[in-house]
């Protein structure tokens, strides 16, 4: 029996002219993409306004109200202040929100928590499915090997503003969740155009366990985000993680 044809999830991208926004636009045009971009939003003074996005018939715009009305899910990669404001707008409009913004300040985190009372919200500083699995493995290793010393390393491109990265902090939190205690130290490097590399090393007497993830193409984050957006469209109000989508704990 053939599988039913699924209608692509309609998404509005906020921060569409940025690195991740461009990657999302490109990935959405691939065959079998689970999502279709219906609005590509940028900041009011962006030189991209009115230019073609690469998606047939779609131009960059600042019309948030129209973007909210047209979509099933909002996907945003912006800055902390914008995330806080957008969370409230999505909650008021009843539109699920997928946020990949890194370096969130407490006010933005609180805004996402508040919005989750009315809509489905998924925030992840790294949309790679492999990284989601890595975090789960780090937590398990920390729980199973409490006597092993742990070190965390991350490398990103020279343009990345937040240090340590949100992903590195997520791995540090996974260690704490697994064994308690304080956050382990993180060694951060910024060089060239490195997309993203993260590793956790557990060192014990005479042995060491190394868990690592390396992203060679920003496409992996876009593909993960599109899959997560399609999944989020059907969720009830609440806070979600990529691990929930993948069925891992």
XYZ file of N, CA and C in Angstrom:
747
model
N 0.842 -1.182 0.000
C 0.000 0.000 0.000
C 0.884 1.242 0.000
N 0.697 2.167 -0.932
C 1.565 3.344 -0.992
C 1.374 4.245 0.220
N 2.489 4.935 0.623
C 2.405 5.852 1.746
C 1.595 7.081 1.355
N 0.831 7.640 2.292
C 0.058 8.832 1.975
C 0.975 10.005 1.663
N 0.536 10.854 0.747
C 1.315 12.035 0.396
C 1.107 13.094 1.470
N 2.195 13.565 2.047
C 2.117 14.564 3.113
C 2.297 15.954 2.518
N 1.387 16.843 2.842
C 1.506 18.222 2.392
C 2.644 18.893 3.153
N 3.569 19.549 2.451
C 4.687 20.195 3.155
C 4.199 21.202 4.196
N 4.883 21.262 5.304
C 4.590 22.238 6.344
C 4.985 23.619 5.860
N 4.109 24.571 6.004
C 4.395 25.944 5.573
C 5.146 26.661 6.691
N 6.322 27.184 6.375
C 7.110 27.865 7.397
C 7.419 29.305 7.000
N 7.479 30.140 8.012
C 7.979 31.506 7.855
C 9.336 31.564 8.535
N 10.347 32.021 7.813
C 11.694 32.131 8.363
C 11.927 33.569 8.806
N 12.321 33.746 10.049
C 12.688 35.060 10.569
C 14.212 35.068 10.731
N 14.851 36.035 10.084
C 16.307 36.037 9.990
C 16.737 35.355 8.707
N 15.931 35.519 7.668
C 16.118 34.752 6.435
C 17.345 35.137 5.633
N 17.906 36.330 5.864
C 19.076 36.749 5.098
C 20.385 36.334 5.758
N 20.320 35.753 6.962
C 21.522 35.325 7.666
C 22.048 34.000 7.143
N 23.131 33.532 7.740
C 23.752 32.275 7.306
C 22.774 31.102 7.361
N 22.102 30.951 8.512
C 21.166 29.840 8.633
C 19.911 30.068 7.814
N 19.462 31.309 7.721
C 18.292 31.593 6.896
C 18.522 31.198 5.455
N 19.691 31.526 4.933
C 20.028 31.168 3.559
C 20.107 29.646 3.396
N 20.682 28.980 4.403
C 20.770 27.519 4.337
C 19.383 26.884 4.347
N 18.466 27.444 5.129
C 17.094 26.938 5.178
C 16.388 27.123 3.838
N 16.573 28.279 3.233
C 15.953 28.543 1.933
C 16.448 27.540 0.896
N 17.739 27.280 0.914
C 18.309 26.321 -0.035
C 17.795 24.908 0.215
N 17.831 24.475 1.485
C 17.399 23.114 1.814
C 15.916 22.907 1.540
N 15.115 23.950 1.682
C 13.670 23.812 1.453
C 13.338 23.546 -0.010
N 14.270 23.847 -0.899
C 14.041 23.636 -2.333
C 14.460 22.238 -2.784
N 15.037 21.463 -1.879
C 15.466 20.116 -2.239
C 14.267 19.183 -2.382
N 14.382 18.163 -3.250
C 13.288 17.195 -3.382
C 12.964 16.549 -2.032
N 11.706 16.350 -1.785
C 11.230 15.681 -0.572
C 11.440 16.514 0.699
N 11.716 17.815 0.575
C 11.792 18.647 1.771
C 10.447 18.598 2.484
N 10.448 18.481 3.826
C 9.175 18.414 4.560
C 8.508 19.780 4.716
N 9.201 20.830 4.288
C 8.678 22.189 4.509
C 8.706 23.023 3.222
N 7.806 23.986 3.185
C 7.767 24.971 2.100
C 7.800 26.358 2.728
N 8.709 27.198 2.273
C 8.847 28.539 2.829
C 7.801 29.460 2.206
N 6.985 30.091 3.047
C 5.943 30.990 2.550
C 6.251 32.449 2.855
N 7.229 32.698 3.741
C 7.643 34.067 4.027
C 9.083 34.044 4.509
N 9.881 35.004 4.013
C 11.294 35.120 4.383
C 11.507 36.522 4.934
N 11.585 36.647 6.254
C 11.583 37.954 6.902
C 12.980 38.396 7.316
N 13.222 39.698 7.167
C 14.509 40.296 7.500
C 14.275 41.561 8.318
N 15.345 42.149 8.853
C 15.224 43.364 9.653
C 14.871 44.550 8.758
N 14.264 45.592 9.317
C 13.753 46.707 8.517
C 14.775 47.417 7.643
N 16.053 47.451 8.038
C 17.043 48.156 7.232
C 17.905 47.213 6.388
N 17.452 45.986 6.199
C 18.221 45.009 5.436
C 18.254 45.368 3.945
N 19.417 45.287 3.325
C 19.499 45.538 1.883
C 18.826 44.451 1.058
N 18.463 43.347 1.714
C 17.833 42.235 0.987
C 16.353 42.473 0.719
N 15.743 43.448 1.386
C 14.300 43.675 1.241
C 13.908 43.836 -0.231
N 12.925 43.048 -0.648
C 12.420 43.140 -2.004
C 13.192 42.345 -3.023
N 14.303 41.724 -2.628
C 15.084 40.915 -3.567
C 14.612 39.464 -3.531
N 14.989 38.702 -4.532
C 14.562 37.310 -4.647
C 15.270 36.429 -3.626
N 14.534 35.492 -3.070
C 15.100 34.575 -2.077
C 15.712 33.323 -2.691
N 15.362 33.051 -3.934
C 15.751 31.783 -4.554
C 14.602 30.806 -4.579
N 13.610 31.026 -3.713
C 12.370 30.250 -3.743
C 11.454 30.927 -4.769
N 11.004 30.196 -5.776
C 10.200 30.819 -6.839
C 9.044 31.660 -6.300
N 9.001 32.917 -6.733
C 7.905 33.804 -6.368
C 7.987 34.410 -4.983
N 9.071 34.172 -4.268
C 9.179 34.658 -2.890
C 10.321 35.652 -2.749
N 10.017 36.830 -2.184
C 11.025 37.861 -1.949
C 11.191 38.102 -0.451
N 12.338 38.648 -0.083
C 12.584 39.002 1.307
C 11.655 40.143 1.704
N 11.147 40.083 2.940
C 10.141 41.034 3.382
C 10.320 41.341 4.865
N 9.610 42.383 5.321
C 9.590 42.717 6.758
C 8.200 42.524 7.348
N 7.281 41.924 6.600
C 5.868 41.842 7.001
C 5.609 40.662 7.938
N 5.858 40.860 9.228
C 5.696 39.773 10.191
C 4.249 39.313 10.300
N 3.308 40.254 10.328
C 1.895 39.875 10.472
C 1.461 38.967 9.331
N 1.861 39.309 8.118
C 1.514 38.485 6.958
C 2.204 37.129 7.039
N 3.454 37.132 7.499
C 4.188 35.877 7.629
C 3.558 34.948 8.645
N 3.092 35.503 9.756
C 2.419 34.691 10.775
C 1.108 34.118 10.243
N 0.385 34.919 9.505
C -0.912 34.465 8.990
C -0.759 33.349 7.966
N 0.354 33.352 7.221
C 0.505 32.423 6.100
C 1.085 31.067 6.482
N 1.684 30.951 7.672
C 2.472 29.753 7.967
C 1.810 28.803 8.957
N 2.391 27.610 9.028
C 2.036 26.625 10.054
C 2.996 26.708 11.239
N 4.259 27.042 10.957
C 5.316 27.106 11.972
C 6.248 28.270 11.639
N 6.707 28.963 12.682
C 7.718 30.009 12.515
C 9.079 29.421 12.887
N 10.069 29.666 12.033
C 11.443 29.215 12.283
C 12.317 30.455 12.390
N 13.033 30.607 13.493
C 13.822 31.831 13.661
C 15.260 31.563 14.070
N 16.155 32.305 13.414
C 17.574 32.331 13.747
C 17.950 33.804 13.776
N 17.853 34.430 14.956
C 18.061 35.867 15.046
C 19.011 36.181 16.196
N 18.611 37.109 17.063
C 19.365 37.450 18.265
C 18.419 37.392 19.457
N 18.981 37.387 20.648
C 18.200 37.144 21.860
C 17.003 38.079 22.008
N 17.195 39.376 21.808
C 16.091 40.321 21.972
C 14.954 40.034 21.004
N 15.318 39.695 19.763
C 14.295 39.395 18.760
C 13.534 38.128 19.102
N 14.245 37.154 19.647
C 13.596 35.904 20.038
C 12.520 36.157 21.078
N 12.824 37.000 22.068
C 11.865 37.300 23.132
C 10.605 37.948 22.565
N 10.772 38.907 21.669
C 9.627 39.595 21.069
C 8.827 38.651 20.169
N 9.541 37.847 19.395
C 8.884 36.938 18.463
C 8.084 35.863 19.194
N 8.589 35.389 20.318
C 7.879 34.366 21.086
C 6.494 34.855 21.476
N 6.428 36.106 21.914
C 5.133 36.670 22.307
C 4.202 36.807 21.112
N 4.737 37.223 19.964
C 3.906 37.379 18.776
C 3.383 36.019 18.285
N 4.230 35.002 18.333
C 3.803 33.668 17.901
C 2.729 33.114 18.835
N 2.908 33.328 20.132
C 1.919 32.853 21.103
C 0.575 33.517 20.856
N 0.595 34.821 20.603
C -0.650 35.550 20.349
C -1.330 35.072 19.074
N -0.528 34.684 18.082
C -1.075 34.231 16.803
C -1.386 32.741 16.796
N -0.964 32.015 17.833
C -1.204 30.574 17.893
C -0.349 29.781 16.928
N 0.884 30.267 16.651
C 1.772 29.598 15.706
C 2.954 28.966 16.430
N 3.211 27.676 16.251
C 4.370 27.034 16.870
C 5.662 27.745 16.482
N 6.659 27.704 17.373
C 7.920 28.409 17.150
C 9.100 27.468 17.299
N 9.921 27.413 16.262
C 11.190 26.685 16.295
C 12.301 27.727 16.335
N 13.070 27.748 17.419
C 14.117 28.754 17.593
C 15.493 28.106 17.616
N 16.380 28.645 16.767
C 17.757 28.173 16.759
C 18.732 29.253 17.179
N 18.217 30.337 17.739
C 19.076 31.446 18.161
C 19.971 31.011 19.312
N 21.250 31.374 19.231
C 22.204 31.013 20.280
C 22.451 32.202 21.199
N 23.065 31.928 22.341
C 23.393 32.986 23.279
C 22.176 33.660 23.886
N 21.117 32.901 24.144
C 19.899 33.493 24.696
C 20.131 34.059 26.090
N 19.614 35.260 26.320
C 19.647 35.867 27.646
C 18.442 35.374 28.441
N 18.474 35.515 29.775
C 17.375 35.008 30.613
C 15.995 35.502 30.184
N 15.898 36.746 29.721
C 14.592 37.279 29.316
C 14.037 36.527 28.115
N 14.905 36.145 27.191
C 14.454 35.403 26.018
C 14.020 33.994 26.400
N 14.782 33.363 27.285
C 14.412 32.025 27.761
C 13.066 32.069 28.474
N 12.859 33.100 29.283
C 11.584 33.256 29.986
C 10.443 33.476 29.006
N 10.708 34.215 27.929
C 9.675 34.464 26.921
C 9.295 33.174 26.202
N 10.269 32.320 25.933
C 9.972 31.033 25.312
C 9.160 30.154 26.258
N 9.525 30.163 27.533
C 8.767 29.384 28.522
C 7.317 29.864 28.606
N 7.141 31.180 28.591
C 5.791 31.733 28.672
C 4.987 31.375 27.428
N 5.611 31.464 26.263
C 4.921 31.140 25.010
C 4.505 29.672 24.973
N 5.316 28.812 25.598
C 5.034 27.378 25.595
C 3.754 27.028 26.334
N 3.212 27.979 27.077
C 1.916 27.750 27.708
C 0.776 27.807 26.702
N 1.053 28.356 25.517
C 0.001 28.522 24.509
C 0.317 27.833 23.186
N 1.606 27.640 22.881
C 2.002 27.047 21.607
C 3.122 26.036 21.829
N 3.387 25.250 20.813
C 4.532 24.342 20.848
C 5.796 25.150 20.572
N 6.811 24.972 21.421
C 8.077 25.693 21.294
C 9.230 24.703 21.353
N 10.121 24.796 20.384
C 11.332 23.974 20.409
C 12.510 24.910 20.203
N 13.397 24.965 21.176
C 14.623 25.753 21.032
C 15.822 24.834 21.112
N 16.729 24.991 20.171
C 17.982 24.254 20.214
C 19.072 25.118 19.608
N 20.206 25.277 20.290
C 21.292 26.072 19.735
C 22.001 25.372 18.580
N 21.682 24.120 18.370
C 22.272 23.356 17.278
C 21.204 22.404 16.747
N 20.846 22.561 15.476
C 19.770 21.768 14.890
C 20.256 20.471 14.241
N 21.524 20.156 14.412
C 22.044 18.895 13.889
C 21.455 17.721 14.665
N 20.945 16.750 13.953
C 20.402 15.564 14.616
C 21.520 14.761 15.276
N 22.702 14.790 14.653
C 23.844 14.091 15.237
C 24.261 14.676 16.572
N 24.197 15.996 16.691
C 24.551 16.652 17.958
C 23.538 16.297 19.045
N 22.264 16.185 18.676
C 21.252 15.785 19.655
C 21.573 14.403 20.224
N 22.013 13.507 19.365
C 22.405 12.171 19.817
C 23.675 12.253 20.663
N 24.628 13.119 20.242
C 25.864 13.288 21.008
C 25.566 13.722 22.445
N 24.653 14.679 22.610
C 24.312 15.154 23.952
C 23.762 14.024 24.811
N 22.922 13.181 24.218
C 22.371 12.048 24.961
C 23.473 11.068 25.370
N 24.439 10.841 24.477
C 25.543 9.930 24.784
C 26.449 10.507 25.868
N 26.679 11.820 25.819
C 27.512 12.464 26.838
C 26.863 12.325 28.211
N 25.558 12.525 28.276
C 24.858 12.374 29.555
C 24.986 10.951 30.090
N 24.830 9.969 29.215
C 24.931 8.578 29.652
C 26.349 8.241 30.108
N 27.342 8.736 29.371
C 28.729 8.471 29.744
C 29.062 9.105 31.089
N 28.566 10.323 31.308
C 28.822 11.001 32.577
C 28.204 10.241 33.747
N 27.041 9.673 33.519
C 26.361 8.906 34.565
C 27.087 7.578 34.835
N 27.550 6.943 33.770
C 28.167 5.626 33.906
C 29.616 5.695 34.397
N 30.281 6.847 34.157
C 31.699 6.966 34.491
C 31.939 8.175 35.402
N 31.355 8.181 36.581
C 31.460 9.363 37.449
C 32.879 9.659 37.911
N 33.764 8.658 37.898
C 35.129 8.869 38.379
C 36.067 9.366 37.273
N 35.592 9.381 36.029
C 36.428 9.829 34.916
C 36.421 11.358 34.826
N 37.586 11.937 34.552
C 37.661 13.378 34.303
C 37.093 13.660 32.906
N 36.393 14.792 32.785
C 35.770 15.121 31.503
C 36.285 16.462 31.004
N 36.542 16.538 29.708
C 36.936 17.799 29.085
C 36.104 18.005 27.830
N 35.709 19.251 27.604
C 34.878 19.605 26.463
C 35.618 20.607 25.574
N 35.574 20.367 24.285
C 36.214 21.259 23.318
C 35.233 21.607 22.209
N 35.310 22.838 21.716
C 34.482 23.237 20.575
C 35.251 24.210 19.696
N 35.016 24.104 18.386
C 35.643 24.985 17.397
C 34.560 25.485 16.454
N 34.537 26.803 16.210
C 33.598 27.389 15.255
C 34.314 28.425 14.389
N 33.611 28.906 13.397
C 34.156 29.906 12.486
C 34.459 31.212 13.219
N 35.320 32.007 12.638
C 35.794 33.229 13.289
C 34.707 34.280 13.470
N 33.577 34.144 12.765
C 32.512 35.144 12.838
C 31.527 34.874 13.980
N 31.622 33.727 14.604
C 30.653 33.385 15.647
C 30.849 34.276 16.864
N 29.765 34.852 17.368
C 29.854 35.852 18.425
C 29.849 35.262 19.830
N 29.030 34.234 20.079
C 28.924 33.718 21.443
C 30.007 32.689 21.745
N 30.628 32.841 22.912
C 31.674 31.930 23.361
C 31.501 31.681 24.862
N 31.388 30.408 25.302
C 31.323 29.209 24.465
C 30.010 29.137 23.701
N 29.970 28.269 22.734
C 28.768 28.140 21.917
C 27.624 27.534 22.727
N 26.408 27.749 22.232
C 25.244 27.154 22.878
C 25.321 25.644 22.901
N 25.908 25.070 21.861
C 26.035 23.611 21.805
C 26.999 23.103 22.874
N 28.119 23.811 23.037
C 29.083 23.413 24.068
C 28.449 23.485 25.454
N 27.662 24.529 25.687
C 26.965 24.643 26.969
C 25.954 23.517 27.147
N 25.307 23.130 26.050
C 24.348 22.014 26.120
C 25.065 20.735 26.525
N 26.267 20.501 25.996
C 27.029 19.308 26.362
C 27.486 19.380 27.821
N 27.870 20.578 28.272
C 28.257 20.738 29.672
C 27.077 20.435 30.592
N 25.893 20.897 30.199
C 24.687 20.623 30.984
C 24.366 19.127 30.985
N 24.673 18.451 29.880
C 24.446 17.003 29.811
C 25.345 16.273 30.808
N 26.580 16.763 30.964
C 27.489 16.168 31.950
C 26.918 16.334 33.354
N 26.454 17.543 33.662
C 25.890 17.814 34.990
C 24.632 16.980 35.234
N 23.810 16.856 34.206
C 22.602 16.052 34.353
C 22.949 14.595 34.627
N 24.049 14.140 34.044
C 24.441 12.745 34.220
C 25.080 12.452 35.560
N 25.875 13.406 36.083
C 26.627 13.101 37.304
C 26.530 14.150 38.401
N 25.839 15.261 38.135
C 25.751 16.321 39.133
C 26.993 17.190 39.123
N 27.110 18.033 40.131
C 28.272 18.901 40.236
C 28.125 20.176 39.429
N 29.229 20.879 39.232
C 29.225 22.144 38.495
C 29.540 21.899 37.022
N 29.295 22.914 36.204
C 29.560 22.791 34.773
C 31.054 22.583 34.531
N 31.419 21.613 33.705
C 32.835 21.411 33.398
C 33.360 22.548 32.528
N 34.678 22.717 32.548
C 35.304 23.764 31.733
C 35.156 23.424 30.247
N 35.073 24.464 29.452
C 34.934 24.315 28.000
C 36.052 25.081 27.321
N 36.773 24.432 26.440
C 37.801 25.125 25.661
C 37.211 25.507 24.307
N 37.175 26.795 24.015
C 36.568 27.298 22.783
C 37.635 27.873 21.856
N 37.495 27.575 20.580
C 38.376 28.143 19.570
C 37.529 28.730 18.445
N 37.996 29.834 17.859
C 37.339 30.474 16.734
C 38.380 30.660 15.625
N 38.159 29.982 14.504
C 39.137 30.112 13.430
C 38.507 29.827 12.078
N 38.947 30.577 11.091
C 38.559 30.352 9.705
C 37.066 30.254 9.496
N 36.677 29.264 8.715
C 35.276 29.048 8.363
C 34.765 27.709 8.882
N 35.309 27.241 9.997
C 34.888 25.958 10.574
C 33.395 26.018 10.892
N 32.640 25.080 10.371
C 31.194 25.076 10.590
C 30.862 24.755 12.035
N 31.478 23.744 12.585
C 31.229 23.395 13.986
C 31.815 22.042 14.338
N 32.612 22.003 15.403
C 33.186 20.755 15.891
C 33.055 20.724 17.409
N 32.584 19.595 17.946
C 32.400 19.462 19.397
C 32.879 18.085 19.850
N 33.535 18.052 20.991
C 33.991 16.766 21.507
C 33.943 16.752 23.028
N 33.724 15.569 23.555
C 33.759 15.321 24.996
C 34.683 14.133 25.226
N 35.657 14.322 26.098
C 36.615 13.258 26.391
C 36.500 12.890 27.868
N 36.278 11.602 28.129
C 36.214 11.077 29.493
C 37.496 10.275 29.719
N 38.317 10.743 30.647
C 39.615 10.109 30.873
C 39.666 9.427 32.238
N 39.990 8.129 32.211
C 40.134 7.363 33.440
C 41.491 6.699 33.482
N 41.806 5.953 34.526
C 43.105 5.283 34.641
C 43.338 4.307 33.486
N 44.275 4.631 32.616
C 44.646 3.729 31.544
C 43.706 3.683 30.357
N 42.691 4.536 30.330
C 41.769 4.530 29.192
C 41.071 5.870 29.040
N 40.561 6.116 27.852
C 39.807 7.339 27.598
C 38.710 7.059 26.572
N 37.595 7.693 26.782
C 36.451 7.582 25.875
C 36.266 8.932 25.197
N 36.226 8.945 23.864
C 36.069 10.177 23.117
C 34.764 10.144 22.323
N 33.953 11.166 22.511
C 32.696 11.318 21.783
C 32.775 12.635 21.032
N 32.538 12.603 19.730
C 32.737 13.820 18.945
C 31.757 13.928 17.786
N 31.532 15.162 17.374
C 30.704 15.443 16.202
C 31.361 16.567 15.406
N 31.444 16.391 14.094
C 32.004 17.419 13.218
C 31.032 17.695 12.086
N 30.678 18.949 11.930
C 29.792 19.352 10.828
C 30.642 19.953 9.715
N 30.534 19.402 8.526
C 31.322 19.886 7.394
C 30.530 20.837 6.508
N 29.215 20.875 6.698
C 28.353 21.673 5.829
C 27.190 22.203 6.653
N 26.909 23.493 6.525
C 25.795 24.097 7.266
C 24.458 23.461 6.884
N 24.424 22.745 5.800
C 23.196 22.090 5.352
C 22.638 21.157 6.415
N 23.504 20.509 7.205
C 23.007 19.548 8.200
C 22.109 20.231 9.226
N 22.433 21.491 9.567
C 21.609 22.222 10.522
C 20.266 22.586 9.906
N 20.301 22.963 8.627
C 19.061 23.336 7.941
C 18.141 22.133 7.779
N 18.706 20.994 7.394
C 17.905 19.785 7.222
C 17.277 19.372 8.552
N 18.057 19.449 9.632
C 17.519 19.122 10.948
C 16.413 20.074 11.363
N 16.601 21.363 11.068
C 15.593 22.361 11.433
C 14.296 22.153 10.662
N 14.400 21.828 9.386
C 13.186 21.605 8.589
C 12.438 20.373 9.077
N 13.172 19.332 9.397
C 12.518 18.129 9.927
C 11.839 18.440 11.260
N 12.519 19.216 12.116
C 11.952 19.561 13.419
C 10.727 20.455 13.264
N 10.752 21.381 12.305
C 9.610 22.271 12.090
C 8.381 21.477 11.664
N 8.585 20.520 10.756
C 7.464 19.690 10.305
C 6.896 18.870 11.459
N 7.775 18.373 12.318
C 7.337 17.594 13.487
C 6.595 18.474 14.475
N 7.081 19.695 14.679
C 6.510 20.593 15.680
C 5.098 21.045 15.316
N 4.812 21.065 14.025
C 3.514 21.578 13.563
C 2.335 20.843 14.195
N 2.522 19.572 14.540
C 1.420 18.760 15.071
C 1.443 18.614 16.589
N 2.369 19.294 17.265
C 2.496 19.116 18.721
C 1.552 20.048 19.475
N 1.066 19.594 20.627
C 0.305 20.493 21.504
C 1.249 21.494 22.170
N 0.694 22.485 22.847
C 1.505 23.490 23.524
C 2.467 22.825 24.507
N 3.673 23.383 24.597
C 4.668 22.850 25.510
C 6.066 23.123 25.008
N 7.052 22.792 25.830
C 8.458 22.944 25.488
C 8.999 21.610 24.989
N 9.701 21.625 23.866
C 10.222 20.404 23.273
C 11.714 20.528 22.965
N 12.349 19.356 22.779
C 13.755 19.274 22.403
C 13.874 18.405 21.160
N 15.001 18.493 20.475
C 15.243 17.598 19.353
C 15.195 16.146 19.816
N 15.633 15.907 21.043
C 15.607 14.537 21.577
C 14.187 13.993 21.615
N 13.193 14.845 21.856
C 11.806 14.397 21.863
C 11.400 13.922 20.470
N 11.807 14.665 19.451
C 11.488 14.274 18.090
C 12.154 12.946 17.723
N 13.391 12.767 18.190
C 14.157 11.566 17.851
C 13.798 10.377 18.730
N 13.039 10.632 19.791
C 12.649 9.545 20.686
C 13.774 9.058 21.560
N 14.734 9.949 21.906
C 15.848 9.561 22.779
C 15.757 10.337 24.070
N 16.301 9.764 25.140
C 16.272 10.408 26.448
C 17.681 10.416 27.045
